[in-house]
């Protein structure tokens, strides 16, 4: 980094990444509009015509809480985040254990993934994703010299992943298990792990995932339905077949905002997992393309911020920033793939768009931390140019 001459004023820089903020706000805004559109019918059926905006109001409250917690998270220096990694990770693991306790864990559709807090349900797996990013980033920095050795570098985090994965599969939450594992592996790769060991671990994990799919008739049925949803359009392929119908009806420009037919009790989970299908039907190919571009821009900013942090000798911040980018990108790709019929159903929300309190809160906190990393990058750059 070159220093500015004494007679030259340092270049004035903004205090935050405007592009990152705008990408986030636009996605959140689109999400609010589409949640209202996708949930009107189900809200009227459940609560009456006078409460058609029930899910919009609830999501707005979740978003307000998420932004408030995000504001608090932004005030915390990355040095403090790193010091508190172990405590945050242990709290997240404890919540995963707590959700399995009868009477505490709340079961929905055969899965025990929520802890009832009377007015809302907390989903610990969403916060575990963020905790795993922090833990893996800290682990890579602490074990930098041992990452070329299987026992010293990989065995400890493999044991941790096995424990977390076991707890997630007990719920069961195969989608969260896949995302958490992928996040840890991605951060290890970004941290400069030995390529041979990394390939070996990926091969073992792939074999394990294949075994998990074959060992569960439920998961196997989802894969079979994904391959040919039209073979059983009223049974195993019901969700996907209606998602594809929604995409087909949308064509280039869509049928118009609010004009979706599939959201009228044909497409299950229209305001959560399959909100992109409703968006595709109402806003068409153009609307989906805009959403994809916004996600691509947000993910790119995360990696740019991470690379700059690495150049400024802040390796923990760099891996956290890139890990957040991987998280949002991976989950968005999976959700979009499920909606478009190129991936089996996973039960993962579309970040920033889908309805869900725990999901939107965890993402808001993560993006606030990303913005904090960017802010610290800019402060250090200003110090270097003075």
mmCIF file of N, CA and C in Angstrom, residues 193-309:
data_model
loop_
_atom_site.group_PDB
_atom_site.id
_atom_site.type_symbol
_atom_site.label_atom_id
_atom_site.label_comp_id
_atom_site.label_asym_id
_atom_site.label_seq_id
_atom_site.Cartn_x
_atom_site.Cartn_y
_atom_site.Cartn_z
ATOM 1 N N UNK A 193 -5.938 -24.836 2.768
ATOM 2 C CA UNK A 193 -5.720 -26.208 3.197
ATOM 3 C C UNK A 193 -5.023 -27.019 2.112
ATOM 4 N N UNK A 194 -4.354 -28.097 2.538
ATOM 5 C CA UNK A 194 -3.687 -28.997 1.595
ATOM 6 C C UNK A 194 -4.717 -29.549 0.616
ATOM 7 N N UNK A 195 -4.447 -29.420 -0.685
ATOM 8 C CA UNK A 195 -5.401 -29.820 -1.703
ATOM 9 C C UNK A 195 -5.682 -31.319 -1.658
ATOM 10 N N UNK A 196 -4.643 -32.124 -1.419
ATOM 11 C CA UNK A 196 -4.832 -33.578 -1.377
ATOM 12 C C UNK A 196 -5.764 -33.980 -0.242
ATOM 13 N N UNK A 197 -5.541 -33.407 0.932
ATOM 14 C CA UNK A 197 -6.380 -33.734 2.083
ATOM 15 C C UNK A 197 -7.795 -33.222 1.855
ATOM 16 N N UNK A 198 -7.911 -32.038 1.254
ATOM 17 C CA UNK A 198 -9.229 -31.456 1.003
ATOM 18 C C UNK A 198 -10.027 -32.344 0.056
ATOM 19 N N UNK A 199 -9.404 -32.794 -1.026
ATOM 20 C CA UNK A 199 -10.087 -33.668 -1.986
ATOM 21 C C UNK A 199 -10.503 -34.973 -1.314
ATOM 22 N N UNK A 200 -9.629 -35.486 -0.457
ATOM 23 C CA UNK A 200 -9.941 -36.713 0.264
ATOM 24 C C UNK A 200 -11.145 -36.549 1.172
ATOM 25 N N UNK A 201 -11.198 -35.431 1.891
ATOM 26 C CA UNK A 201 -12.328 -35.164 2.783
ATOM 27 C C UNK A 201 -13.619 -34.964 2.009
ATOM 28 N N UNK A 202 -13.529 -34.253 0.902
ATOM 29 C CA UNK A 202 -14.719 -34.033 0.071
ATOM 30 C C UNK A 202 -15.249 -35.370 -0.451
ATOM 31 N N UNK A 203 -14.339 -36.260 -0.829
ATOM 32 C CA UNK A 203 -14.745 -37.580 -1.330
ATOM 33 C C UNK A 203 -15.450 -38.379 -0.235
ATOM 34 N N UNK A 204 -14.905 -38.314 0.978
ATOM 35 C CA UNK A 204 -15.511 -39.031 2.112
ATOM 36 C C UNK A 204 -16.892 -38.456 2.422
ATOM 37 N N UNK A 205 -16.992 -37.116 2.412
ATOM 38 C CA UNK A 205 -18.274 -36.460 2.687
ATOM 39 C C UNK A 205 -19.308 -36.790 1.608
ATOM 40 N N UNK A 206 -18.862 -36.822 0.346
ATOM 41 C CA UNK A 206 -19.776 -37.146 -0.747
ATOM 42 C C UNK A 206 -20.309 -38.565 -0.594
ATOM 43 N N UNK A 207 -19.418 -39.489 -0.223
ATOM 44 C CA UNK A 207 -19.842 -40.876 -0.003
ATOM 45 C C UNK A 207 -20.815 -40.962 1.171
ATOM 46 N N UNK A 208 -20.527 -40.169 2.225
ATOM 47 C CA UNK A 208 -21.414 -40.147 3.385
ATOM 48 C C UNK A 208 -22.796 -39.609 3.050
ATOM 49 N N UNK A 209 -22.851 -38.527 2.256
ATOM 50 C CA UNK A 209 -24.129 -37.952 1.846
ATOM 51 C C UNK A 209 -24.925 -38.930 0.985
ATOM 52 N N UNK A 210 -24.209 -39.637 0.124
ATOM 53 C CA UNK A 210 -24.866 -40.646 -0.720
ATOM 54 C C UNK A 210 -25.472 -41.746 0.139
ATOM 55 N N UNK A 211 -24.704 -42.156 1.179
ATOM 56 C CA UNK A 211 -25.198 -43.179 2.094
ATOM 57 C C UNK A 211 -26.412 -42.708 2.878
ATOM 58 N N UNK A 212 -26.392 -41.427 3.303
ATOM 59 C CA UNK A 212 -27.524 -40.880 4.042
ATOM 60 C C UNK A 212 -28.784 -40.860 3.186
ATOM 61 N N UNK A 213 -28.633 -40.532 1.911
ATOM 62 C CA UNK A 213 -29.785 -40.496 1.008
ATOM 63 C C UNK A 213 -30.364 -41.898 0.826
ATOM 64 N N UNK A 214 -29.478 -42.890 0.624
ATOM 65 C CA UNK A 214 -29.942 -44.256 0.410
ATOM 66 C C UNK A 214 -30.551 -44.863 1.671
ATOM 67 N N UNK A 215 -30.068 -44.422 2.839
ATOM 68 C CA UNK A 215 -30.541 -45.015 4.101
ATOM 69 C C UNK A 215 -31.896 -44.495 4.538
ATOM 70 N N UNK A 216 -32.377 -43.429 3.917
ATOM 71 C CA UNK A 216 -33.658 -42.839 4.309
ATOM 72 C C UNK A 216 -34.638 -42.879 3.138
ATOM 73 N N UNK A 217 -35.710 -43.656 3.249
ATOM 74 C CA UNK A 217 -36.718 -43.694 2.172
ATOM 75 C C UNK A 217 -37.280 -42.318 1.845
ATOM 76 N N UNK A 218 -37.413 -41.453 2.886
ATOM 77 C CA UNK A 218 -37.952 -40.106 2.682
ATOM 78 C C UNK A 218 -37.045 -39.292 1.775
ATOM 79 N N UNK A 219 -35.723 -39.311 2.066
ATOM 80 C CA UNK A 219 -34.783 -38.549 1.235
ATOM 81 C C UNK A 219 -34.707 -39.145 -0.168
ATOM 82 N N UNK A 220 -34.716 -40.468 -0.254
ATOM 83 C CA UNK A 220 -34.639 -41.133 -1.551
ATOM 84 C C UNK A 220 -35.860 -40.791 -2.397
ATOM 85 N N UNK A 221 -37.017 -40.718 -1.761
ATOM 86 C CA UNK A 221 -38.236 -40.356 -2.486
ATOM 87 C C UNK A 221 -38.120 -38.952 -3.062
ATOM 88 N N UNK A 222 -37.510 -38.040 -2.302
ATOM 89 C CA UNK A 222 -37.351 -36.660 -2.785
ATOM 90 C C UNK A 222 -36.453 -36.617 -4.017
ATOM 91 N N UNK A 223 -35.386 -37.417 -4.011
ATOM 92 C CA UNK A 223 -34.467 -37.452 -5.144
ATOM 93 C C UNK A 223 -35.164 -38.040 -6.363
ATOM 94 N N UNK A 224 -35.914 -39.109 -6.136
ATOM 95 C CA UNK A 224 -36.628 -39.748 -7.243
ATOM 96 C C UNK A 224 -37.663 -38.795 -7.830
ATOM 97 N N UNK A 225 -38.380 -38.081 -6.950
ATOM 98 C CA UNK A 225 -39.397 -37.128 -7.416
ATOM 99 C C UNK A 225 -38.759 -35.991 -8.190
ATOM 100 N N UNK A 226 -37.572 -35.552 -7.752
ATOM 101 C CA UNK A 226 -36.868 -34.468 -8.434
ATOM 102 C C UNK A 226 -36.468 -34.870 -9.851
ATOM 103 N N UNK A 227 -36.091 -36.138 -10.024
ATOM 104 C CA UNK A 227 -35.647 -36.592 -11.343
ATOM 105 C C UNK A 227 -36.801 -36.651 -12.344
ATOM 106 N N UNK A 228 -37.990 -36.997 -11.877
ATOM 107 C CA UNK A 228 -39.139 -37.076 -12.781
ATOM 108 C C UNK A 228 -40.416 -36.735 -12.010
ATOM 109 N N UNK A 229 -40.665 -35.428 -11.767
ATOM 110 C CA UNK A 229 -41.842 -35.041 -10.989
ATOM 111 C C UNK A 229 -43.160 -35.398 -11.659
ATOM 112 N N UNK A 230 -43.158 -35.520 -12.986
ATOM 113 C CA UNK A 230 -44.393 -35.791 -13.708
ATOM 114 C C UNK A 230 -44.794 -37.255 -13.612
ATOM 115 N N UNK A 231 -43.914 -38.114 -13.094
ATOM 116 C CA UNK A 231 -44.269 -39.522 -12.919
ATOM 117 C C UNK A 231 -45.328 -39.688 -11.827
ATOM 118 N N UNK A 232 -45.326 -38.779 -10.860
ATOM 119 C CA UNK A 232 -46.308 -38.805 -9.783
ATOM 120 C C UNK A 232 -46.669 -37.370 -9.408
ATOM 121 N N UNK A 233 -47.336 -36.645 -10.322
ATOM 122 C CA UNK A 233 -47.595 -35.206 -10.116
ATOM 123 C C UNK A 233 -48.557 -34.901 -8.967
ATOM 124 N N UNK A 234 -49.314 -35.904 -8.505
ATOM 125 C CA UNK A 234 -50.250 -35.673 -7.399
ATOM 126 C C UNK A 234 -49.729 -36.253 -6.086
ATOM 127 N N UNK A 235 -48.513 -36.774 -6.131
ATOM 128 C CA UNK A 235 -47.920 -37.362 -4.934
ATOM 129 C C UNK A 235 -46.542 -36.804 -4.666
ATOM 130 N N UNK A 236 -45.508 -37.619 -4.930
ATOM 131 C CA UNK A 236 -44.129 -37.227 -4.629
ATOM 132 C C UNK A 236 -43.676 -35.999 -5.425
ATOM 133 N N UNK A 237 -44.189 -35.841 -6.636
ATOM 134 C CA UNK A 237 -43.748 -34.733 -7.472
ATOM 135 C C UNK A 237 -44.674 -33.531 -7.445
ATOM 136 N N UNK A 238 -45.571 -33.482 -6.443
ATOM 137 C CA UNK A 238 -46.596 -32.421 -6.421
ATOM 138 C C UNK A 238 -45.988 -31.025 -6.327
ATOM 139 N N UNK A 239 -45.111 -30.806 -5.336
ATOM 140 C CA UNK A 239 -44.525 -29.477 -5.147
ATOM 141 C C UNK A 239 -43.776 -29.005 -6.384
ATOM 142 N N UNK A 240 -42.880 -29.880 -6.880
ATOM 143 C CA UNK A 240 -42.038 -29.485 -8.001
ATOM 144 C C UNK A 240 -42.844 -29.277 -9.274
ATOM 145 N N UNK A 241 -43.833 -30.124 -9.508
ATOM 146 C CA UNK A 241 -44.624 -29.971 -10.735
ATOM 147 C C UNK A 241 -45.354 -28.633 -10.741
ATOM 148 N N UNK A 242 -45.881 -28.201 -9.590
ATOM 149 C CA UNK A 242 -46.572 -26.913 -9.542
ATOM 150 C C UNK A 242 -45.592 -25.737 -9.588
ATOM 151 N N UNK A 243 -44.377 -25.946 -9.054
ATOM 152 C CA UNK A 243 -43.354 -24.904 -9.172
ATOM 153 C C UNK A 243 -42.990 -24.693 -10.638
ATOM 154 N N UNK A 244 -42.876 -25.784 -11.375
ATOM 155 C CA UNK A 244 -42.528 -25.691 -12.796
ATOM 156 C C UNK A 244 -43.678 -25.081 -13.605
ATOM 157 N N UNK A 245 -44.907 -25.390 -13.207
ATOM 158 C CA UNK A 245 -46.059 -24.771 -13.876
ATOM 159 C C UNK A 245 -46.033 -23.258 -13.670
ATOM 160 N N UNK A 246 -45.675 -22.833 -12.449
ATOM 161 C CA UNK A 246 -45.594 -21.392 -12.157
ATOM 162 C C UNK A 246 -44.545 -20.720 -13.037
ATOM 163 N N UNK A 247 -43.392 -21.352 -13.185
ATOM 164 C CA UNK A 247 -42.348 -20.795 -14.056
ATOM 165 C C UNK A 247 -42.837 -20.737 -15.494
ATOM 166 N N UNK A 248 -43.529 -21.778 -15.928
ATOM 167 C CA UNK A 248 -44.019 -21.810 -17.307
ATOM 168 C C UNK A 248 -45.058 -20.728 -17.575
ATOM 169 N N UNK A 249 -45.941 -20.481 -16.612
ATOM 170 C CA UNK A 249 -46.977 -19.461 -16.794
ATOM 171 C C UNK A 249 -46.383 -18.057 -16.829
ATOM 172 N N UNK A 250 -45.266 -17.855 -16.135
ATOM 173 C CA UNK A 250 -44.661 -16.524 -16.060
ATOM 174 C C UNK A 250 -44.083 -16.026 -17.365
ATOM 175 N N UNK A 251 -43.581 -16.954 -18.187
ATOM 176 C CA UNK A 251 -42.939 -16.602 -19.454
ATOM 177 C C UNK A 251 -41.932 -15.458 -19.275
ATOM 178 N N UNK A 252 -41.953 -14.448 -20.160
ATOM 179 C CA UNK A 252 -40.936 -13.397 -20.116
ATOM 180 C C UNK A 252 -41.229 -12.318 -19.073
ATOM 181 N N UNK A 253 -42.461 -11.814 -19.042
ATOM 182 C CA UNK A 253 -42.789 -10.662 -18.195
ATOM 183 C C UNK A 253 -43.763 -10.984 -17.076
ATOM 184 N N UNK A 254 -44.211 -12.228 -16.987
ATOM 185 C CA UNK A 254 -45.093 -12.622 -15.911
ATOM 186 C C UNK A 254 -46.544 -12.276 -16.164
ATOM 187 N N UNK A 255 -47.403 -12.756 -15.271
ATOM 188 C CA UNK A 255 -48.841 -12.510 -15.406
ATOM 189 C C UNK A 255 -49.266 -11.252 -14.658
ATOM 190 N N UNK A 256 -48.310 -10.598 -13.996
ATOM 191 C CA UNK A 256 -48.606 -9.378 -13.260
ATOM 192 C C UNK A 256 -48.565 -9.611 -11.755
ATOM 193 N N UNK A 257 -48.127 -8.603 -11.028
ATOM 194 C CA UNK A 257 -48.014 -8.706 -9.578
ATOM 195 C C UNK A 257 -49.385 -8.989 -8.961
ATOM 196 N N UNK A 258 -49.453 -10.057 -8.167
ATOM 197 C CA UNK A 258 -50.706 -10.458 -7.540
ATOM 198 C C UNK A 258 -51.524 -11.421 -8.374
ATOM 199 N N UNK A 259 -51.103 -11.691 -9.605
ATOM 200 C CA UNK A 259 -51.900 -12.508 -10.519
ATOM 201 C C UNK A 259 -51.585 -13.986 -10.510
ATOM 202 N N UNK A 260 -50.757 -14.449 -9.620
ATOM 203 C CA UNK A 260 -50.400 -15.872 -9.576
ATOM 204 C C UNK A 260 -51.597 -16.750 -9.262
ATOM 205 N N UNK A 261 -51.711 -17.857 -9.980
ATOM 206 C CA UNK A 261 -52.738 -18.854 -9.722
ATOM 207 C C UNK A 261 -52.191 -19.944 -8.803
ATOM 208 N N UNK A 262 -50.928 -20.284 -8.966
ATOM 209 C CA UNK A 262 -50.326 -21.366 -8.199
ATOM 210 C C UNK A 262 -50.298 -21.099 -6.696
ATOM 211 N N UNK A 263 -50.269 -19.826 -6.297
ATOM 212 C CA UNK A 263 -50.244 -19.508 -4.866
ATOM 213 C C UNK A 263 -51.601 -19.732 -4.198
ATOM 214 N N UNK A 264 -52.641 -19.973 -5.013
ATOM 215 C CA UNK A 264 -53.998 -20.174 -4.495
ATOM 216 C C UNK A 264 -54.186 -21.631 -4.087
ATOM 217 N N UNK A 265 -53.358 -22.077 -3.128
ATOM 218 C CA UNK A 265 -53.444 -23.409 -2.510
ATOM 219 C C UNK A 265 -52.990 -24.556 -3.418
ATOM 220 N N UNK A 266 -52.404 -24.230 -4.575
ATOM 221 C CA UNK A 266 -51.832 -25.277 -5.413
ATOM 222 C C UNK A 266 -50.380 -25.548 -5.034
ATOM 223 N N UNK A 267 -49.623 -24.487 -4.842
ATOM 224 C CA UNK A 267 -48.196 -24.606 -4.538
ATOM 225 C C UNK A 267 -47.968 -24.520 -3.033
ATOM 226 N N UNK A 268 -47.577 -25.630 -2.384
ATOM 227 C CA UNK A 268 -47.316 -25.592 -0.943
ATOM 228 C C UNK A 268 -46.116 -24.698 -0.620
ATOM 229 N N UNK A 269 -46.128 -24.103 0.568
ATOM 230 C CA UNK A 269 -45.032 -23.247 1.042
ATOM 231 C C UNK A 269 -44.738 -22.116 0.055
ATOM 232 N N UNK A 270 -45.786 -21.511 -0.499
ATOM 233 C CA UNK A 270 -45.605 -20.487 -1.534
ATOM 234 C C UNK A 270 -44.861 -19.264 -1.015
ATOM 235 N N UNK A 271 -45.018 -18.923 0.251
ATOM 236 C CA UNK A 271 -44.371 -17.720 0.790
ATOM 237 C C UNK A 271 -43.048 -18.024 1.495
ATOM 238 N N UNK A 272 -42.639 -19.286 1.520
ATOM 239 C CA UNK A 272 -41.369 -19.653 2.167
ATOM 240 C C UNK A 272 -40.415 -20.266 1.146
ATOM 241 N N UNK A 273 -40.389 -21.602 1.076
ATOM 242 C CA UNK A 273 -39.415 -22.281 0.218
ATOM 243 C C UNK A 273 -39.619 -22.027 -1.274
ATOM 244 N N UNK A 274 -40.867 -21.790 -1.688
ATOM 245 C CA UNK A 274 -41.148 -21.682 -3.124
ATOM 246 C C UNK A 274 -41.591 -20.269 -3.526
ATOM 247 N N UNK A 275 -41.078 -19.282 -2.814
ATOM 248 C CA UNK A 275 -41.453 -17.901 -3.145
ATOM 249 C C UNK A 275 -40.916 -17.489 -4.517
ATOM 250 N N UNK A 276 -39.798 -18.077 -4.944
ATOM 251 C CA UNK A 276 -39.243 -17.731 -6.256
ATOM 252 C C UNK A 276 -40.178 -18.174 -7.375
ATOM 253 N N UNK A 277 -40.889 -19.278 -7.174
ATOM 254 C CA UNK A 277 -41.827 -19.749 -8.196
ATOM 255 C C UNK A 277 -42.975 -18.761 -8.364
ATOM 256 N N UNK A 278 -43.470 -18.226 -7.248
ATOM 257 C CA UNK A 278 -44.528 -17.211 -7.322
ATOM 258 C C UNK A 278 -43.997 -15.964 -8.009
ATOM 259 N N UNK A 279 -42.783 -15.570 -7.652
ATOM 260 C CA UNK A 279 -42.167 -14.406 -8.300
ATOM 261 C C UNK A 279 -42.016 -14.639 -9.800
ATOM 262 N N UNK A 280 -41.611 -15.856 -10.186
ATOM 263 C CA UNK A 280 -41.439 -16.167 -11.605
ATOM 264 C C UNK A 280 -42.765 -16.099 -12.341
ATOM 265 N N UNK A 281 -43.849 -16.560 -11.684
ATOM 266 C CA UNK A 281 -45.162 -16.529 -12.329
ATOM 267 C C UNK A 281 -45.668 -15.099 -12.487
ATOM 268 N N UNK A 282 -45.419 -14.260 -11.489
ATOM 269 C CA UNK A 282 -45.967 -12.905 -11.514
ATOM 270 C C UNK A 282 -45.073 -11.901 -12.235
ATOM 271 N N UNK A 283 -43.753 -12.085 -12.138
ATOM 272 C CA UNK A 283 -42.820 -11.119 -12.747
ATOM 273 C C UNK A 283 -42.023 -11.701 -13.911
ATOM 274 N N UNK A 284 -42.175 -12.988 -14.156
ATOM 275 C CA UNK A 284 -41.572 -13.608 -15.323
ATOM 276 C C UNK A 284 -40.060 -13.769 -15.264
ATOM 277 N N UNK A 285 -39.509 -14.092 -16.426
ATOM 278 C CA UNK A 285 -38.070 -14.309 -16.561
ATOM 279 C C UNK A 285 -37.293 -13.046 -16.170
ATOM 280 N N UNK A 286 -37.835 -11.895 -16.526
ATOM 281 C CA UNK A 286 -37.168 -10.627 -16.208
ATOM 282 C C UNK A 286 -37.048 -10.449 -14.696
ATOM 283 N N UNK A 287 -38.118 -10.729 -13.965
ATOM 284 C CA UNK A 287 -38.090 -10.597 -12.512
ATOM 285 C C UNK A 287 -37.093 -11.534 -11.868
ATOM 286 N N UNK A 288 -37.061 -12.784 -12.324
ATOM 287 C CA UNK A 288 -36.102 -13.763 -11.780
ATOM 288 C C UNK A 288 -34.676 -13.329 -12.090
ATOM 289 N N UNK A 289 -34.460 -12.810 -13.292
ATOM 290 C CA UNK A 289 -33.120 -12.358 -13.677
ATOM 291 C C UNK A 289 -32.636 -11.216 -12.786
ATOM 292 N N UNK A 290 -33.526 -10.295 -12.472
ATOM 293 C CA UNK A 290 -33.165 -9.177 -11.587
ATOM 294 C C UNK A 290 -32.752 -9.697 -10.218
ATOM 295 N N UNK A 291 -33.506 -10.654 -9.693
ATOM 296 C CA UNK A 291 -33.174 -11.236 -8.385
ATOM 297 C C UNK A 291 -31.809 -11.918 -8.434
ATOM 298 N N UNK A 292 -31.549 -12.663 -9.486
ATOM 299 C CA UNK A 292 -30.256 -13.351 -9.632
ATOM 300 C C UNK A 292 -29.115 -12.339 -9.697
ATOM 301 N N UNK A 293 -29.307 -11.257 -10.441
ATOM 302 C CA UNK A 293 -28.280 -10.212 -10.558
ATOM 303 C C UNK A 293 -28.005 -9.570 -9.200
ATOM 304 N N UNK A 294 -29.062 -9.313 -8.430
ATOM 305 C CA UNK A 294 -28.892 -8.711 -7.105
ATOM 306 C C UNK A 294 -28.120 -9.641 -6.172
ATOM 307 N N UNK A 295 -28.435 -10.920 -6.210
ATOM 308 C CA UNK A 295 -27.696 -11.882 -5.395
ATOM 309 C C UNK A 295 -26.235 -11.961 -5.834
ATOM 310 N N UNK A 296 -26.012 -11.979 -7.149
ATOM 311 C CA UNK A 296 -24.644 -12.049 -7.667
ATOM 312 C C UNK A 296 -23.842 -10.831 -7.231
ATOM 313 N N UNK A 297 -24.470 -9.644 -7.278
ATOM 314 C CA UNK A 297 -23.798 -8.430 -6.848
ATOM 315 C C UNK A 297 -23.462 -8.449 -5.374
ATOM 316 N N UNK A 298 -24.394 -8.936 -4.546
ATOM 317 C CA UNK A 298 -24.152 -9.003 -3.106
ATOM 318 C C UNK A 298 -23.018 -9.968 -2.777
ATOM 319 N N UNK A 299 -23.037 -11.127 -3.419
ATOM 320 C CA UNK A 299 -21.991 -12.133 -3.171
ATOM 321 C C UNK A 299 -20.624 -11.621 -3.628
ATOM 322 N N UNK A 300 -20.613 -10.937 -4.768
ATOM 323 C CA UNK A 300 -19.347 -10.376 -5.253
ATOM 324 C C UNK A 300 -18.783 -9.370 -4.258
ATOM 325 N N UNK A 301 -19.656 -8.522 -3.692
ATOM 326 C CA UNK A 301 -19.179 -7.541 -2.711
ATOM 327 C C UNK A 301 -18.590 -8.235 -1.484
ATOM 328 N N UNK A 302 -19.196 -9.341 -1.070
ATOM 329 C CA UNK A 302 -18.678 -10.080 0.086
ATOM 330 C C UNK A 302 -17.258 -10.573 -0.183
ATOM 331 N N UNK A 303 -17.013 -11.084 -1.388
ATOM 332 C CA UNK A 303 -15.679 -11.602 -1.704
ATOM 333 C C UNK A 303 -14.674 -10.468 -1.909
ATOM 334 N N UNK A 304 -15.124 -9.346 -2.470
ATOM 335 C CA UNK A 304 -14.234 -8.186 -2.619
ATOM 336 C C UNK A 304 -13.816 -7.672 -1.246
ATOM 337 N N UNK A 305 -14.768 -7.578 -0.327
ATOM 338 C CA UNK A 305 -14.465 -7.133 1.042
ATOM 339 C C UNK A 305 -13.513 -8.114 1.711
ATOM 340 N N UNK A 306 -13.740 -9.403 1.500
ATOM 341 C CA UNK A 306 -12.866 -10.416 2.076
ATOM 342 C C UNK A 306 -11.452 -10.346 1.542
ATOM 343 N N UNK A 307 -11.324 -10.156 0.233
ATOM 344 C CA UNK A 307 -9.976 -10.068 -0.360
ATOM 345 C C UNK A 307 -9.226 -8.853 0.156
ATOM 346 N N UNK A 308 -9.931 -7.737 0.304
ATOM 347 C CA UNK A 308 -9.285 -6.536 0.815
ATOM 348 C C UNK A 308 -8.849 -6.733 2.272
ATOM 349 N N UNK A 309 -9.665 -7.399 3.059
ATOM 350 C CA UNK A 309 -9.301 -7.677 4.451
ATOM 351 C C UNK A 309 -8.053 -8.546 4.515
#
